[in-house]
Amino acid sequence: TQLLEQSPQFLSIQEGENLTVYCNSSSVFSSLQWYRQEPGEGPVLLVTVVTGGEVKKLKRLTFQFGDARKDSSLHITAAQPGDTGLYLCAGIGGSQGNLIFGKGTKLSVKP
Amino acid sequence: DAGVIQSPRHEVTEMGQEVTLRCKPISGHNSLFWYRQTMMRGLELLIYFNNNVPIDDSGMPEDRFSAKMPNASFSTLKIQPSEPRDSAVYFCASGQGPPRSDEQYFGPGTRLTVT
């Protein structure tokens, strides 16, 4: 069974700080996706990384896919309260090619 | 576009009662997914439809759960009889795949509480 472990589970920081959250697996994934979920809403796709070693930037968010395609990280520079939410990583896995989600990192950015 | 629409947004019911959750996918999308989210288990796929046909229901926990998609604009997830351990947030998502891993657009979810 392919699993995605996300760390930390919870993160509370002050506005303006930098942070990194991680998504790790013992399995290789053909691609990984990152979603953000706000309270009372469904997840929204932020980015898909496909190539090992790939780095993608989305404003203050930087996503990296590990060289071996087993892990990924999300770095946020100068966090803002609007970044608050649950960050989920998801990889394509299993015999059916379904999206397998990690349990997420719950980020709280205090003003 | 209105996005994926789910109803009800909140449902509180007693153990043993039947629960029906509803979903209207984004127009033009031919893939539909039902997920369940809990603190313990995270987001889990229950069932996947493509062109209104159930393709993968391996995530459906047991026979108490059933899902239908009578047409391209409507799907239901039914739990009968409901149990307290079914309490969770249920999400419907739609996409333009296959592949099923294409971007999925999630609805706002239905928070189900079974007492």
CSV table of C-alpha atoms in Angstrom, one decimal:
chain,number,residue,atom,x,y,z
A,1,THR,CA,0.0,0.0,0.0
A,2,GLN,CA,1.4,3.4,-1.0
A,3,LEU,CA,1.3,5.9,1.8
A,4,LEU,CA,2.1,9.6,1.9
A,5,GLU,CA,3.4,10.9,5.3
A,6,GLN,CA,3.1,14.6,5.9
A,7,SER,CA,5.0,16.6,8.5
A,8,PRO,CA,4.6,18.4,10.6
A,9,GLN,CA,0.9,17.6,11.4
A,10,PHE,CA,0.3,21.0,12.9
A,11,LEU,CA,2.2,24.3,12.5
A,12,SER,CA,1.5,27.6,14.1
A,13,ILE,CA,3.6,30.6,13.1
A,14,GLN,CA,3.6,34.4,13.1
A,15,GLU,CA,3.0,36.5,10.0
A,16,GLY,CA,6.2,37.1,8.1
A,17,GLU,CA,7.9,33.9,9.1
A,18,ASN,CA,9.1,31.3,6.6
A,19,LEU,CA,8.1,27.6,6.8
A,20,THR,CA,8.6,24.3,5.0
A,21,VAL,CA,6.2,21.3,5.1
A,22,TYR,CA,7.1,17.8,3.9
A,23,CYS,CA,5.5,14.9,2.1
A,24,ASN,CA,7.3,11.6,2.2
A,25,SER,CA,6.8,8.1,0.9
A,26,SER,CA,8.8,4.9,0.5
A,27,SER,CA,7.1,4.5,-2.9
A,28,VAL,CA,7.8,6.2,-6.2
A,29,PHE,CA,5.1,8.4,-7.6
A,30,SER,CA,4.8,9.4,-11.2
A,31,SER,CA,3.6,12.8,-10.0
A,32,LEU,CA,2.6,14.6,-6.9
A,33,GLN,CA,-0.1,17.3,-6.4
A,34,TRP,CA,-0.4,19.8,-3.6
A,35,TYR,CA,-3.8,21.1,-2.4
A,36,ARG,CA,-4.9,23.7,0.1
A,37,GLN,CA,-8.1,23.2,2.0
A,38,GLU,CA,-9.7,26.1,3.9
A,39,PRO,CA,-12.1,25.5,6.8
A,40,GLY,CA,-15.6,24.4,5.6
A,41,GLU,CA,-14.4,24.1,2.0
A,42,GLY,CA,-13.0,21.4,-0.3
A,43,PRO,CA,-9.4,21.1,-1.3
A,44,VAL,CA,-8.2,23.3,-4.2
A,45,LEU,CA,-5.3,22.2,-6.4
A,46,LEU,CA,-2.2,24.4,-6.1
A,47,VAL,CA,0.4,22.6,-8.3
A,48,THR,CA,1.4,19.3,-9.9
A,49,VAL,CA,5.0,18.3,-10.0
A,50,VAL,CA,6.0,15.6,-12.5
A,51,THR,CA,9.8,15.4,-13.0
A,52,GLY,CA,12.2,14.4,-10.3
A,53,GLY,CA,14.1,17.4,-9.0
A,54,GLU,CA,11.4,19.8,-10.4
A,55,VAL,CA,10.9,23.1,-8.7
A,56,LYS,CA,7.8,25.2,-9.2
A,57,LYS,CA,7.0,28.6,-7.8
A,58,LEU,CA,3.6,30.1,-7.2
A,59,LYS,CA,4.1,33.6,-5.8
A,60,ARG,CA,5.5,33.0,-2.3
A,61,LEU,CA,5.1,29.2,-2.5
A,62,THR,CA,7.9,27.0,-3.7
A,63,PHE,CA,7.2,23.3,-4.5
A,64,GLN,CA,10.0,20.8,-5.0
A,65,PHE,CA,9.8,17.2,-6.1
A,66,GLY,CA,12.5,14.9,-4.9
A,67,ASP,CA,15.0,13.5,-7.3
A,68,ALA,CA,13.8,9.9,-6.6
A,69,ARG,CA,10.1,11.0,-6.9
A,70,LYS,CA,9.4,9.7,-3.4
A,71,ASP,CA,9.1,13.0,-1.6
A,72,SER,CA,8.1,16.6,-2.0
A,73,SER,CA,8.3,19.9,0.0
A,74,LEU,CA,6.4,23.1,0.1
A,75,HIS,CA,8.2,26.2,1.3
A,76,ILE,CA,6.3,29.4,2.0
A,77,THR,CA,8.1,32.7,2.3
A,78,ALA,CA,6.9,35.5,4.5
A,79,ALA,CA,3.7,33.7,5.5
A,80,GLN,CA,0.5,35.7,5.7
A,81,PRO,CA,-2.8,34.9,7.6
A,82,GLY,CA,-4.4,34.2,4.2
A,83,ASP,CA,-2.1,31.1,3.9
A,84,THR,CA,-3.9,29.5,6.9
A,85,GLY,CA,-5.3,26.1,5.9
A,86,LEU,CA,-4.8,22.4,5.6
A,87,TYR,CA,-2.1,21.6,3.0
A,88,LEU,CA,-2.5,18.2,1.4
A,89,CYS,CA,-0.2,16.3,-0.9
A,90,ALA,CA,-1.5,13.6,-3.2
A,91,GLY,CA,0.2,11.1,-5.5
A,92,ILE,CA,-1.1,8.8,-8.2
A,93,GLY,CA,-0.8,5.3,-6.9
A,94,GLY,CA,-2.2,1.9,-6.7
A,95,SER,CA,-3.3,-0.4,-9.5
A,96,GLN,CA,-6.2,1.8,-10.4
A,97,GLY,CA,-4.2,5.1,-10.7
A,98,ASN,CA,-6.2,6.8,-8.0
A,99,LEU,CA,-5.1,9.9,-6.1
A,100,ILE,CA,-3.7,8.9,-2.7
A,101,PHE,CA,-3.8,11.7,-0.2
A,102,GLY,CA,-1.6,12.4,2.8
A,103,LYS,CA,-3.3,13.5,6.0
A,104,GLY,CA,-2.1,17.0,5.6
A,105,THR,CA,-0.3,19.8,7.5
A,106,LYS,CA,-2.6,22.2,9.3
A,107,LEU,CA,-1.0,25.6,9.1
A,108,SER,CA,-2.1,28.6,11.2
A,109,VAL,CA,-0.5,32.0,10.5
A,110,LYS,CA,-1.2,34.5,13.2
A,111,PRO,CA,-1.2,38.3,12.5
B,1,ASP,CA,-19.3,28.4,-13.4
B,2,ALA,CA,-21.0,27.4,-10.1
B,3,GLY,CA,-18.4,24.7,-9.3
B,4,VAL,CA,-19.4,21.4,-7.8
B,5,ILE,CA,-22.5,21.7,-5.7
B,6,GLN,CA,-23.2,19.4,-2.8
B,7,SER,CA,-26.3,19.2,-0.5
B,8,PRO,CA,-27.0,19.2,2.3
B,9,ARG,CA,-24.0,21.0,3.7
B,10,HIS,CA,-24.7,19.6,7.2
B,11,GLU,CA,-26.6,16.5,8.2
B,12,VAL,CA,-27.3,15.3,11.7
B,13,THR,CA,-29.1,12.0,11.9
B,14,GLU,CA,-29.7,9.2,14.4
B,15,MET,CA,-28.1,5.8,14.1
B,16,GLY,CA,-30.0,3.4,11.9
B,17,GLN,CA,-31.5,6.1,9.7
B,18,GLU,CA,-31.0,6.4,5.9
B,19,VAL,CA,-28.8,9.3,4.7
B,20,THR,CA,-28.6,10.5,1.1
B,21,LEU,CA,-25.9,12.9,0.0
B,22,ARG,CA,-26.2,14.7,-3.3
B,23,CYS,CA,-23.8,16.1,-5.8
B,24,LYS,CA,-24.0,18.1,-9.0
B,25,PRO,CA,-20.6,18.1,-10.9
B,26,ILE,CA,-19.3,20.8,-13.1
B,27,SER,CA,-20.9,20.8,-16.5
B,28,GLY,CA,-18.8,19.1,-19.1
B,29,HIS,CA,-16.8,17.0,-16.6
B,30,ASN,CA,-17.1,13.3,-17.2
B,31,SER,CA,-15.3,12.0,-14.0
B,32,LEU,CA,-16.9,12.1,-10.6
B,33,PHE,CA,-15.5,11.0,-7.3
B,34,TRP,CA,-16.8,10.6,-3.8
B,35,TYR,CA,-14.4,11.0,-0.9
B,36,ARG,CA,-14.7,10.8,2.9
B,37,GLN,CA,-12.5,12.9,5.2
B,38,THR,CA,-11.8,12.2,8.9
B,39,MET,CA,-9.1,13.3,11.2
B,40,MET,CA,-7.9,9.7,11.7
B,41,ARG,CA,-7.8,8.5,8.1
B,42,GLY,CA,-7.6,11.7,6.1
B,43,LEU,CA,-9.1,11.9,2.7
B,44,GLU,CA,-10.2,8.5,1.2
B,45,LEU,CA,-11.6,7.7,-2.2
B,46,LEU,CA,-14.9,5.9,-1.9
B,47,ILE,CA,-16.0,5.5,-5.5
B,48,TYR,CA,-15.1,6.8,-9.0
B,49,PHE,CA,-17.5,7.2,-11.9
B,50,ASN,CA,-16.5,7.9,-15.6
B,51,ASN,CA,-19.3,8.8,-18.0
B,52,ASN,CA,-21.9,7.9,-15.4
B,53,VAL,CA,-20.5,4.4,-15.0
B,54,PRO,CA,-19.0,3.2,-11.7
B,55,ILE,CA,-15.4,2.3,-12.5
B,56,ASP,CA,-13.9,1.7,-9.1
B,57,ASP,CA,-15.8,1.2,-5.9
B,58,SER,CA,-13.1,-0.6,-4.0
B,59,GLY,CA,-13.1,2.2,-1.4
B,60,MET,CA,-16.7,1.8,-0.4
B,61,PRO,CA,-16.5,0.6,3.2
B,62,GLU,CA,-19.3,-1.9,3.2
B,63,ASP,CA,-22.7,-2.8,1.8
B,64,ARG,CA,-24.4,-0.1,3.8
B,65,PHE,CA,-22.9,2.4,1.3
B,66,SER,CA,-24.2,2.8,-2.2
B,67,ALA,CA,-23.7,5.4,-4.9
B,68,LYS,CA,-25.5,6.1,-8.2
B,69,MET,CA,-25.0,8.5,-11.1
B,70,PRO,CA,-28.2,8.4,-13.1
B,71,ASN,CA,-27.0,11.2,-15.5
B,72,ALA,CA,-24.1,13.4,-16.1
B,73,SER,CA,-25.3,16.2,-13.8
B,74,PHE,CA,-26.3,14.3,-10.7
B,75,SER,CA,-24.9,11.7,-8.3
B,76,THR,CA,-26.0,10.4,-4.9
B,77,LEU,CA,-24.2,8.6,-2.0
B,78,LYS,CA,-26.5,6.7,0.3
B,79,ILE,CA,-25.8,5.2,3.7
B,80,GLN,CA,-28.4,2.8,5.0
B,81,PRO,CA,-28.4,2.1,7.9
B,82,SER,CA,-26.1,4.9,9.2
B,83,GLU,CA,-23.8,4.3,12.1
B,84,PRO,CA,-21.9,6.7,14.4
B,85,ARG,CA,-18.6,5.7,12.8
B,86,ASP,CA,-19.9,7.1,9.5
B,87,SER,CA,-19.6,10.6,10.9
B,88,ALA,CA,-17.2,12.5,8.6
B,89,VAL,CA,-17.1,15.1,5.9
B,90,TYR,CA,-18.1,13.7,2.5
B,91,PHE,CA,-16.7,15.4,-0.6
B,92,CYS,CA,-17.8,15.1,-4.2
B,93,ALA,CA,-15.2,16.0,-6.9
B,94,SER,CA,-15.4,16.2,-10.7
B,95,GLY,CA,-12.8,16.3,-13.4
B,96,GLN,CA,-12.3,16.0,-17.1
B,97,GLY,CA,-10.3,12.8,-17.0
B,98,PRO,CA,-9.5,10.0,-17.6
B,99,PRO,CA,-6.9,9.8,-16.4
B,100,ARG,CA,-8.6,9.9,-13.0
B,101,SER,CA,-5.6,11.7,-11.7
B,102,ASP,CA,-6.3,14.8,-13.8
B,103,GLU,CA,-7.2,17.9,-11.7
B,104,GLN,CA,-10.2,17.3,-9.6
B,105,TYR,CA,-12.5,20.1,-8.5
B,106,PHE,CA,-14.0,19.5,-5.1
B,107,GLY,CA,-17.3,20.6,-3.7
B,108,PRO,CA,-17.7,22.2,-0.3
B,109,GLY,CA,-18.5,18.9,1.4
B,110,THR,CA,-21.3,17.5,3.5
B,111,ARG,CA,-20.6,17.3,7.2
B,112,LEU,CA,-22.4,14.2,8.5
B,113,THR,CA,-23.0,13.5,12.1
B,114,VAL,CA,-24.6,10.3,13.2
B,115,THR,CA,-25.6,10.1,16.8
